[in-house]
Amino acid sequence: MKYVNLGSSELEVSRLCLGMMSYGNPPDPDSDSWRSWHLDETAAEPIVRRAAESGVTFFDTADMYAEGASERLTGSLLRGIFSRREEYVLATKVFFPMGESPEDKGLSRVHIMAGIDASLTRLVTDYVDVYQIHRWDSETPIEETMEALSDVVRSGKARYIGASSMHAWQFAKAQHVADLGGWTRFVSMQNQYNLLRRHDERELMAMCGDMGVGLVPYSPNGKGRLARPAGEQSDRSNTDKIVQAFDSPYDEPVINAVQAVAESRGVSMAQIALAWVLRNPLVSAPIVGATKPNHLPEAVAALALKLTDEEAQELERPYQEYGPSWY
């Protein structure tokens, strides 16, 4: 495993971040958040333990994943695997509704302050290393949001703050407002980035590089589409409407290119797709998901897989920008 600082911060993270979204389910199987492909704690434990043994120290979750079940399971697993809290980096997110009240969503001061306390309770920890806003809140003044996030850091409940999936102008505005107010700036950006979704390269990612903001991209395998030949389905792709919402008529040539390079290298398609993300110097740590025994070893193996410039060009050539960059 390799380790890097998260952007220009002093926070050291493993080169891979394990996404915890697929672990845990709400108690009601009729809930909109219940997923057949999610793992319970017994099934997730050996995967998370294997990650720790492989040197992964960076773990990402969110309050809304499985209605809080992911945070509870994440806290339980990490406490059982690591001997000290200081041995791992924990990130979670706030924005999406966590209740029926108008104050149970968004990035208002009320919701941020209640949200961090609720997340810490579920995670059974005194602090998170990175507290991230899950989306931009057009209904709350960004000044209110940035001041509240800064107060979370000053209270010791979070060491740093990060952002996720927004337009470049929104991120620039948030950082500028933080500077004007003397508040904490974002140190990381969690955006979707893969061979099928490269919308952010020109503006958001370039700006993050200039600002020293570390990129922690999610879905490096295109929500699984880049991990298998075109047309093949998984349990998730057959049932997850979010995955299906990103499908594009321009995907197949890119998927075919990944398959061709993988076959020529004698490795899996998932390794090629992840290696392509890792070769971008702006990327600190891609978020990888793992629900099967082979997923994590393949991700770790991708760290040593260096694509040639010619291979990268072959992978990038079929790309056509299409559809949304985030959900």
Tab-separated table of C-alpha atoms in Angstrom:
chain	number	residue	atom	x	y	z
A	1	MET	CA	0.000	0.000	0.000
A	2	LYS	CA	1.096	3.544	-0.695
A	3	TYR	CA	0.220	6.625	1.337
A	4	VAL	CA	-0.203	10.267	0.364
A	5	ASN	CA	-1.316	13.499	1.974
A	6	LEU	CA	-4.909	14.438	1.183
A	7	GLY	CA	-4.288	17.357	-1.127
A	8	SER	CA	-2.149	19.980	0.573
A	9	SER	CA	-3.387	19.021	4.050
A	10	GLU	CA	-1.328	17.176	6.650
A	11	LEU	CA	-3.801	14.287	6.701
A	12	GLU	CA	-2.105	11.113	5.449
A	13	VAL	CA	-4.377	8.600	3.732
A	14	SER	CA	-3.900	5.271	2.008
A	15	ARG	CA	-3.831	5.460	-1.800
A	16	LEU	CA	-7.128	3.552	-1.827
A	17	CYS	CA	-10.209	4.467	0.179
A	18	LEU	CA	-12.701	1.712	1.009
A	19	GLY	CA	-16.260	2.859	0.393
A	20	MET	CA	-18.641	1.567	3.072
A	21	MET	CA	-21.894	2.337	1.237
A	22	SER	CA	-22.530	-1.329	0.425
A	23	TYR	CA	-22.470	-2.437	4.059
A	24	GLY	CA	-25.630	-2.414	6.128
A	25	ASN	CA	-29.349	-2.193	5.387
A	26	PRO	CA	-32.236	-0.422	7.091
A	27	PRO	CA	-34.357	-2.710	9.296
A	28	ASP	CA	-37.392	-2.443	7.002
A	29	PRO	CA	-36.876	-4.472	3.783
A	30	ASP	CA	-39.629	-2.394	2.163
A	31	SER	CA	-37.614	0.789	2.644
A	32	ASP	CA	-36.469	2.638	-0.469
A	33	SER	CA	-32.930	2.419	0.944
A	34	TRP	CA	-32.890	-1.382	1.245
A	35	ARG	CA	-30.580	-3.073	-1.303
A	36	SER	CA	-30.330	-6.799	-2.009
A	37	TRP	CA	-26.614	-6.497	-2.801
A	38	HIS	CA	-25.677	-4.829	0.499
A	39	LEU	CA	-23.727	-6.947	2.988
A	40	ASP	CA	-24.519	-7.379	6.661
A	41	GLU	CA	-21.792	-7.066	9.291
A	42	THR	CA	-20.897	-10.763	9.264
A	43	ALA	CA	-20.350	-10.776	5.495
A	44	ALA	CA	-18.598	-7.390	5.443
A	45	GLU	CA	-16.155	-8.082	8.289
A	46	PRO	CA	-13.662	-10.290	6.391
A	47	ILE	CA	-13.586	-7.820	3.493
A	48	VAL	CA	-12.918	-4.822	5.726
A	49	ARG	CA	-10.348	-6.826	7.711
A	50	ARG	CA	-8.616	-7.799	4.458
A	51	ALA	CA	-8.541	-4.130	3.523
A	52	ALA	CA	-6.884	-3.217	6.816
A	53	GLU	CA	-4.378	-6.046	6.440
A	54	SER	CA	-3.588	-4.758	2.946
A	55	GLY	CA	-2.778	-1.357	4.395
A	56	VAL	CA	-6.012	0.512	3.699
A	57	THR	CA	-6.471	3.177	6.376
A	58	PHE	CA	-9.062	5.414	4.677
A	59	PHE	CA	-12.791	4.637	4.962
A	60	ASP	CA	-15.737	6.622	3.600
A	61	THR	CA	-19.420	6.512	4.500
A	62	ALA	CA	-22.400	8.890	4.778
A	63	ASP	CA	-25.265	9.465	7.165
A	64	MET	CA	-27.897	8.661	4.535
A	65	TYR	CA	-26.426	5.342	3.397
A	66	ALA	CA	-29.005	2.723	4.378
A	67	GLU	CA	-30.653	5.294	6.663
A	68	GLY	CA	-27.687	5.363	9.032
A	69	ALA	CA	-27.057	1.611	9.055
A	70	SER	CA	-23.802	2.027	7.112
A	71	GLU	CA	-22.385	4.399	9.729
A	72	ARG	CA	-23.362	2.067	12.566
A	73	LEU	CA	-21.789	-0.917	10.835
A	74	THR	CA	-18.711	1.093	9.856
A	75	GLY	CA	-18.108	2.174	13.432
A	76	SER	CA	-18.560	-1.338	14.751
A	77	LEU	CA	-16.260	-2.933	12.166
A	78	LEU	CA	-13.435	-0.415	12.478
A	79	ARG	CA	-13.460	-0.575	16.273
A	80	GLY	CA	-13.167	-4.357	16.070
A	81	ILE	CA	-10.355	-4.371	13.511
A	82	PHE	CA	-8.126	-1.483	14.597
A	83	SER	CA	-6.730	-1.235	18.101
A	84	ARG	CA	-6.656	2.580	18.199
A	85	ARG	CA	-8.828	5.271	16.632
A	86	GLU	CA	-5.693	7.073	15.416
A	87	GLU	CA	-4.849	4.158	13.123
A	88	TYR	CA	-7.488	4.929	10.505
A	89	VAL	CA	-8.974	7.906	8.656
A	90	LEU	CA	-12.760	8.135	8.755
A	91	ALA	CA	-14.889	10.292	6.473
A	92	THR	CA	-18.644	10.760	6.418
A	93	LYS	CA	-21.104	13.103	4.724
A	94	VAL	CA	-24.141	15.300	5.412
A	95	PHE	CA	-26.914	16.765	3.230
A	96	PHE	CA	-29.617	14.259	2.307
A	97	PRO	CA	-32.812	13.887	4.382
A	98	MET	CA	-32.501	11.936	7.622
A	99	GLY	CA	-36.054	12.542	8.831
A	100	GLU	CA	-39.393	14.113	7.977
A	101	SER	CA	-38.740	17.589	9.373
A	102	PRO	CA	-37.627	20.422	7.045
A	103	GLU	CA	-34.604	20.779	9.357
A	104	ASP	CA	-33.584	17.146	8.778
A	105	LYS	CA	-31.917	17.857	5.445
A	106	GLY	CA	-29.639	20.258	3.622
A	107	LEU	CA	-26.714	22.322	4.826
A	108	SER	CA	-28.315	24.685	7.314
A	109	ARG	CA	-26.517	25.315	10.579
A	110	VAL	CA	-29.241	23.390	12.392
A	111	HIS	CA	-28.883	20.288	10.228
A	112	ILE	CA	-25.067	20.334	10.158
A	113	MET	CA	-24.813	20.592	13.939
A	114	ALA	CA	-27.431	17.892	14.503
A	115	GLY	CA	-25.957	15.808	11.692
A	116	ILE	CA	-22.413	15.658	13.027
A	117	ASP	CA	-23.633	14.679	16.495
A	118	ALA	CA	-25.876	11.955	15.089
A	119	SER	CA	-23.074	10.611	12.878
A	120	LEU	CA	-20.609	10.504	15.767
A	121	THR	CA	-23.193	8.616	17.836
A	122	ARG	CA	-23.751	6.032	15.118
A	123	LEU	CA	-20.018	5.700	14.435
A	124	VAL	CA	-19.258	5.597	18.188
A	125	THR	CA	-16.326	7.976	17.878
A	126	ASP	CA	-15.438	11.417	19.192
A	127	TYR	CA	-14.500	12.827	15.797
A	128	VAL	CA	-14.356	12.162	12.085
A	129	ASP	CA	-11.268	13.008	10.094
A	130	VAL	CA	-13.157	14.492	7.139
A	131	TYR	CA	-16.722	15.834	7.315
A	132	GLN	CA	-18.049	16.266	3.790
A	133	ILE	CA	-21.042	18.039	2.301
A	134	HIS	CA	-22.740	15.448	0.107
A	135	ARG	CA	-24.218	17.967	-2.343
A	136	TRP	CA	-24.641	21.733	-2.839
A	137	ASP	CA	-27.591	23.265	-0.996
A	138	SER	CA	-29.225	25.973	-3.108
A	139	GLU	CA	-31.674	26.814	-0.298
A	140	THR	CA	-29.094	27.730	2.346
A	141	PRO	CA	-26.683	30.670	2.115
A	142	ILE	CA	-23.205	29.287	1.628
A	143	GLU	CA	-21.989	31.669	4.350
A	144	GLU	CA	-24.172	29.848	6.882
A	145	THR	CA	-22.884	26.483	5.719
A	146	MET	CA	-19.192	27.387	5.798
A	147	GLU	CA	-19.407	29.015	9.222
A	148	ALA	CA	-21.202	25.966	10.631
A	149	LEU	CA	-18.639	23.579	9.140
A	150	SER	CA	-15.825	25.697	10.549
A	151	ASP	CA	-17.446	25.516	13.983
A	152	VAL	CA	-17.596	21.723	13.666
A	153	VAL	CA	-13.834	21.689	13.092
A	154	ARG	CA	-13.160	24.123	15.918
A	155	SER	CA	-15.241	21.998	18.280
A	156	GLY	CA	-12.967	19.028	17.570
A	157	LYS	CA	-15.740	16.934	16.046
A	158	ALA	CA	-14.018	16.936	12.640
A	159	ARG	CA	-10.382	17.475	11.697
A	160	TYR	CA	-11.030	18.633	8.125
A	161	ILE	CA	-13.954	19.296	5.785
A	162	GLY	CA	-14.561	18.129	2.233
A	163	ALA	CA	-17.121	18.543	-0.544
A	164	SER	CA	-18.734	16.291	-3.133
A	165	SER	CA	-20.326	16.498	-6.587
A	166	MET	CA	-20.919	20.135	-7.497
A	167	HIS	CA	-20.160	22.634	-10.220
A	168	ALA	CA	-16.790	24.345	-10.255
A	169	TRP	CA	-18.321	27.787	-9.661
A	170	GLN	CA	-20.089	26.498	-6.554
A	171	PHE	CA	-16.898	25.066	-5.101
A	172	ALA	CA	-14.987	28.247	-5.923
A	173	LYS	CA	-17.671	30.330	-4.219
A	174	ALA	CA	-17.548	28.156	-1.078
A	175	GLN	CA	-13.752	28.441	-0.812
A	176	HIS	CA	-13.898	32.200	-1.393
A	177	VAL	CA	-16.580	32.645	1.259
A	178	ALA	CA	-14.463	30.636	3.703
A	179	ASP	CA	-11.517	32.949	3.071
A	180	LEU	CA	-13.639	36.073	3.542
A	181	GLY	CA	-15.097	34.788	6.793
A	182	GLY	CA	-11.873	33.389	8.179
A	183	TRP	CA	-13.468	29.943	8.181
A	184	THR	CA	-12.140	26.475	7.398
A	185	ARG	CA	-11.580	25.658	3.717
A	186	PHE	CA	-12.354	22.354	2.038
A	187	VAL	CA	-9.345	20.045	1.660
A	188	SER	CA	-10.975	17.387	-0.524
A	189	MET	CA	-13.461	16.869	-3.343
A	190	GLN	CA	-15.375	13.624	-3.826
A	191	ASN	CA	-16.619	13.608	-7.413
A	192	GLN	CA	-17.562	10.874	-9.850
A	193	TYR	CA	-14.615	10.179	-12.123
A	194	ASN	CA	-14.036	7.251	-14.445
A	195	LEU	CA	-13.575	6.489	-18.129
A	196	LEU	CA	-17.328	6.923	-18.679
A	197	ARG	CA	-17.675	10.139	-16.657
A	198	ARG	CA	-14.965	12.717	-17.288
A	199	HIS	CA	-17.117	15.856	-17.150
A	200	ASP	CA	-15.117	17.398	-14.282
A	201	GLU	CA	-11.670	17.267	-15.877
A	202	ARG	CA	-11.762	20.706	-17.516
A	203	GLU	CA	-13.056	22.841	-14.658
A	204	LEU	CA	-13.660	21.287	-11.243
A	205	MET	CA	-10.687	18.926	-11.167
A	206	ALA	CA	-8.306	21.466	-12.675
A	207	MET	CA	-9.381	24.022	-10.082
A	208	CYS	CA	-8.924	21.526	-7.250
A	209	GLY	CA	-5.402	20.875	-8.461
A	210	ASP	CA	-4.648	24.595	-8.471
A	211	MET	CA	-6.100	24.975	-4.951
A	212	GLY	CA	-4.271	21.980	-3.508
A	213	VAL	CA	-7.555	20.159	-2.908
A	214	GLY	CA	-7.238	16.365	-2.903
A	215	LEU	CA	-9.521	14.364	-5.183
A	216	VAL	CA	-11.261	11.336	-3.693
A	217	PRO	CA	-13.265	10.168	-6.724
A	218	TYR	CA	-16.066	7.663	-6.393
A	219	SER	CA	-17.158	5.014	-8.928
A	220	PRO	CA	-13.748	4.495	-10.585
A	221	ASN	CA	-15.280	1.436	-12.250
A	222	GLY	CA	-18.314	3.323	-13.552
A	223	LYS	CA	-20.680	1.707	-11.041
A	224	GLY	CA	-19.501	-1.681	-12.270
A	225	ARG	CA	-20.028	-1.060	-15.976
A	226	LEU	CA	-16.265	-0.959	-16.588
A	227	ALA	CA	-15.668	-4.161	-14.638
A	228	ARG	CA	-17.411	-6.526	-17.064
A	229	PRO	CA	-18.025	-6.822	-20.820
A	230	ALA	CA	-20.748	-4.664	-22.330
A	231	GLY	CA	-24.185	-6.148	-21.778
A	232	GLU	CA	-23.271	-8.279	-18.765
A	233	GLN	CA	-25.320	-7.517	-15.662
A	234	SER	CA	-24.850	-7.868	-11.926
A	235	ASP	CA	-27.355	-8.018	-9.093
A	236	ARG	CA	-26.793	-4.318	-8.531
A	237	SER	CA	-27.031	-3.211	-12.163
A	238	ASN	CA	-30.250	-5.192	-12.579
A	239	THR	CA	-31.930	-3.510	-9.613
A	240	ASP	CA	-30.235	-0.171	-8.867
A	241	LYS	CA	-32.034	2.715	-10.571
A	242	ILE	CA	-29.105	5.054	-9.937
A	243	VAL	CA	-26.756	2.763	-11.858
A	244	GLN	CA	-29.280	2.516	-14.677
A	245	ALA	CA	-29.737	6.302	-14.725
A	246	PHE	CA	-26.103	6.730	-15.762
A	247	ASP	CA	-26.244	4.292	-18.680
A	248	SER	CA	-25.422	5.968	-21.975
A	249	PRO	CA	-25.519	4.900	-25.630
A	250	TYR	CA	-21.864	5.965	-25.780
A	251	ASP	CA	-20.710	3.565	-23.050
A	252	GLU	CA	-20.111	0.418	-25.109
A	253	PRO	CA	-17.061	1.590	-27.124
A	254	VAL	CA	-15.342	2.680	-23.899
A	255	ILE	CA	-16.182	-0.608	-22.184
A	256	ASN	CA	-14.858	-2.497	-25.201
A	257	ALA	CA	-11.594	-0.540	-25.030
A	258	VAL	CA	-11.180	-1.430	-21.357
A	259	GLN	CA	-11.831	-5.083	-22.183
A	260	ALA	CA	-9.251	-5.048	-24.989
A	261	VAL	CA	-6.503	-3.535	-22.816
A	262	ALA	CA	-7.351	-5.907	-19.956
A	263	GLU	CA	-7.112	-8.940	-22.226
A	264	SER	CA	-3.787	-7.774	-23.661
A	265	ARG	CA	-2.417	-7.292	-20.130
A	266	GLY	CA	-3.926	-10.497	-18.732
A	267	VAL	CA	-5.655	-8.652	-15.880
A	268	SER	CA	-9.249	-7.858	-14.977
A	269	MET	CA	-11.191	-4.988	-16.500
A	270	ALA	CA	-11.675	-3.529	-13.024
A	271	GLN	CA	-7.903	-3.242	-12.582
A	272	ILE	CA	-7.513	-1.386	-15.883
A	273	ALA	CA	-10.311	1.053	-15.088
A	274	LEU	CA	-8.915	1.783	-11.630
A	275	ALA	CA	-5.330	2.065	-12.882
A	276	TRP	CA	-6.487	4.731	-15.331
A	277	VAL	CA	-7.985	6.807	-12.498
A	278	LEU	CA	-4.876	6.326	-10.348
A	279	ARG	CA	-2.568	7.656	-13.071
A	280	ASN	CA	-4.136	11.119	-12.780
A	281	PRO	CA	-1.733	13.106	-10.546
A	282	LEU	CA	-4.612	15.125	-9.063
A	283	VAL	CA	-6.188	12.009	-7.527
A	284	SER	CA	-5.316	11.345	-3.892
A	285	ALA	CA	-7.333	8.180	-3.242
A	286	PRO	CA	-10.118	6.659	-5.355
A	287	ILE	CA	-13.026	5.167	-3.418
A	288	VAL	CA	-13.391	1.474	-4.180
A	289	GLY	CA	-16.333	-0.715	-3.272
A	290	ALA	CA	-15.935	-4.364	-2.333
A	291	THR	CA	-18.755	-6.862	-1.907
A	292	LYS	CA	-17.008	-9.983	-3.211
A	293	PRO	CA	-13.698	-11.606	-2.165
A	294	ASN	CA	-11.922	-10.720	-5.438
A	295	HIS	CA	-12.809	-7.019	-5.423
A	296	LEU	CA	-10.274	-5.790	-2.888
A	297	PRO	CA	-7.224	-7.805	-4.086
A	298	GLU	CA	-7.894	-6.560	-7.620
A	299	ALA	CA	-8.048	-2.965	-6.402
A	300	VAL	CA	-4.775	-3.315	-4.498
A	301	ALA	CA	-3.134	-4.934	-7.530
A	302	ALA	CA	-4.141	-1.920	-9.632
A	303	LEU	CA	-1.745	0.221	-7.578
A	304	ALA	CA	1.197	-1.523	-9.248
A	305	LEU	CA	-0.348	-1.524	-12.726
A	306	LYS	CA	1.185	1.275	-14.780
A	307	LEU	CA	-0.557	1.998	-18.052
A	308	THR	CA	1.502	3.211	-20.985
A	309	ASP	CA	0.609	6.467	-22.694
A	310	GLU	CA	-0.528	4.451	-25.693
A	311	GLU	CA	-2.841	2.318	-23.558
A	312	ALA	CA	-4.277	5.422	-21.907
A	313	GLN	CA	-4.958	6.955	-25.293
A	314	GLU	CA	-6.680	3.765	-26.431
A	315	LEU	CA	-8.907	3.880	-23.350
A	316	GLU	CA	-9.714	7.579	-23.696
A	317	ARG	CA	-10.266	7.771	-27.452
A	318	PRO	CA	-13.895	6.476	-27.573
A	319	TYR	CA	-15.148	8.844	-24.847
A	320	GLN	CA	-18.058	11.165	-25.589
A	321	GLU	CA	-19.460	13.399	-22.877
A	322	TYR	CA	-23.071	12.576	-22.210
A	323	GLY	CA	-25.645	12.793	-19.439
A	324	PRO	CA	-25.224	13.922	-15.836
A	325	SER	CA	-21.985	13.850	-13.872
A	326	TRP	CA	-23.731	13.035	-10.621
A	327	TYR	CA	-27.107	11.993	-9.290
